[in-house]
Amino acid sequence: MITNTLQFTLLVEDQDEAKKFYTEKLGFVVRANQSFGADWKYVTVAPQQNNSTVIELLKAETPEQKALIGKQGAGQALFMFHTDNIMHDYEVLKTRGVQFHSEPQSVPGGKGAGFKDLYGNELDMFQPD
């Protein structure tokens, strides 16, 4: 039986640049940062309090992969991050330079706020009721 999600893969242009956005802007931590030879680097990040699911920052190599950068969610939120205090996190992330589409709004089941990552992927933050 499948019991949990361990990893999502996000295609990026530059792993160090993406790692900087997720750690410095969103406050994530690096869970892995390992090189395997000269051609492949395994980099994962996660929210500080999340010990089970990571986002792999995978450098796009092929033309097909490069074409997907910033479009992996097809205009919808690629990731939705849970928060227990959306107004606080909204203000903190704004001071770090994250540009939100609007202030947190009431949505079915709670409050949400959307923003984009450094490549244009849509991301959401959600606080349940």
PDB file of N, CA and C in Angstrom, residues 85-96 98 100 102-104 113 125:
ATOM      1  N   ASN A  85      -0.434  30.025   9.369  1.00  0.00           N
ATOM      2  CA  ASN A  85      -0.666  31.453   9.587  1.00  0.00           C
ATOM      3  C   ASN A  85      -0.383  32.184   8.271  1.00  0.00           C
ATOM      4  N   ILE A  86      -1.360  32.205   7.398  1.00  0.00           N
ATOM      5  CA  ILE A  86      -1.146  32.733   6.049  1.00  0.00           C
ATOM      6  C   ILE A  86      -0.802  34.218   6.037  1.00  0.00           C
ATOM      7  N   MET A  87      -1.421  35.009   6.915  1.00  0.00           N
ATOM      8  CA  MET A  87      -1.130  36.442   6.917  1.00  0.00           C
ATOM      9  C   MET A  87       0.316  36.706   7.331  1.00  0.00           C
ATOM     10  N   HIS A  88       0.792  35.994   8.330  1.00  0.00           N
ATOM     11  CA  HIS A  88       2.186  36.145   8.763  1.00  0.00           C
ATOM     12  C   HIS A  88       3.134  35.729   7.642  1.00  0.00           C
ATOM     13  N   ASP A  89       2.902  34.550   7.072  1.00  0.00           N
ATOM     14  CA  ASP A  89       3.793  34.063   6.016  1.00  0.00           C
ATOM     15  C   ASP A  89       3.744  34.954   4.779  1.00  0.00           C
ATOM     16  N   TYR A  90       2.569  35.459   4.448  1.00  0.00           N
ATOM     17  CA  TYR A  90       2.413  36.391   3.329  1.00  0.00           C
ATOM     18  C   TYR A  90       3.302  37.618   3.550  1.00  0.00           C
ATOM     19  N   GLU A  91       3.249  38.203   4.725  1.00  0.00           N
ATOM     20  CA  GLU A  91       4.049  39.397   5.017  1.00  0.00           C
ATOM     21  C   GLU A  91       5.548  39.085   4.991  1.00  0.00           C
ATOM     22  N   VAL A  92       5.939  37.959   5.581  1.00  0.00           N
ATOM     23  CA  VAL A  92       7.359  37.577   5.585  1.00  0.00           C
ATOM     24  C   VAL A  92       7.867  37.360   4.167  1.00  0.00           C
ATOM     25  N   LEU A  93       7.128  36.613   3.362  1.00  0.00           N
ATOM     26  CA  LEU A  93       7.571  36.336   1.996  1.00  0.00           C
ATOM     27  C   LEU A  93       7.611  37.604   1.151  1.00  0.00           C
ATOM     28  N   LYS A  94       6.669  38.505   1.362  1.00  0.00           N
ATOM     29  CA  LYS A  94       6.703  39.790   0.649  1.00  0.00           C
ATOM     30  C   LYS A  94       7.981  40.553   0.969  1.00  0.00           C
ATOM     31  N   THR A  95       8.400  40.557   2.225  1.00  0.00           N
ATOM     32  CA  THR A  95       9.626  41.278   2.584  1.00  0.00           C
ATOM     33  C   THR A  95      10.860  40.622   1.954  1.00  0.00           C
ATOM     34  N   ARG A  96      10.741  39.347   1.598  1.00  0.00           N
ATOM     35  CA  ARG A  96      11.856  38.645   0.938  1.00  0.00           C
ATOM     36  C   ARG A  96      11.811  38.787  -0.586  1.00  0.00           C
ATOM     37  N   VAL A  98       9.054  38.027  -2.634  1.00  0.00           N
ATOM     38  CA  VAL A  98       8.075  37.198  -3.348  1.00  0.00           C
ATOM     39  C   VAL A  98       6.922  38.096  -3.783  1.00  0.00           C
ATOM     40  N   PHE A 100       3.225  38.346  -4.865  1.00  0.00           N
ATOM     41  CA  PHE A 100       1.937  37.658  -4.837  1.00  0.00           C
ATOM     42  C   PHE A 100       0.991  38.282  -5.852  1.00  0.00           C
ATOM     43  N   SER A 102      -2.197  38.625  -5.220  1.00  0.00           N
ATOM     44  CA  SER A 102      -3.087  39.445  -4.392  1.00  0.00           C
ATOM     45  C   SER A 102      -2.828  39.086  -2.939  1.00  0.00           C
ATOM     46  N   GLU A 103      -3.472  39.819  -2.051  1.00  0.00           N
ATOM     47  CA  GLU A 103      -3.417  39.455  -0.639  1.00  0.00           C
ATOM     48  C   GLU A 103      -4.162  38.140  -0.448  1.00  0.00           C
ATOM     49  N   PRO A 104      -3.915  37.425   0.660  1.00  0.00           N
ATOM     50  CA  PRO A 104      -4.657  36.193   0.913  1.00  0.00           C
ATOM     51  C   PRO A 104      -6.169  36.427   0.845  1.00  0.00           C
ATOM     52  N   ALA A 113      -3.339  32.200  -1.177  1.00  0.00           N
ATOM     53  CA  ALA A 113      -2.625  33.272  -1.872  1.00  0.00           C
ATOM     54  C   ALA A 113      -1.706  32.631  -2.899  1.00  0.00           C
ATOM     55  N   MET A 125      -0.190  29.130  -1.557  1.00  0.00           N
ATOM     56  CA  MET A 125      -0.057  28.937  -0.125  1.00  0.00           C
ATOM     57  C   MET A 125      -1.485  28.854   0.414  1.00  0.00           C
TER      58      MET A 125
END
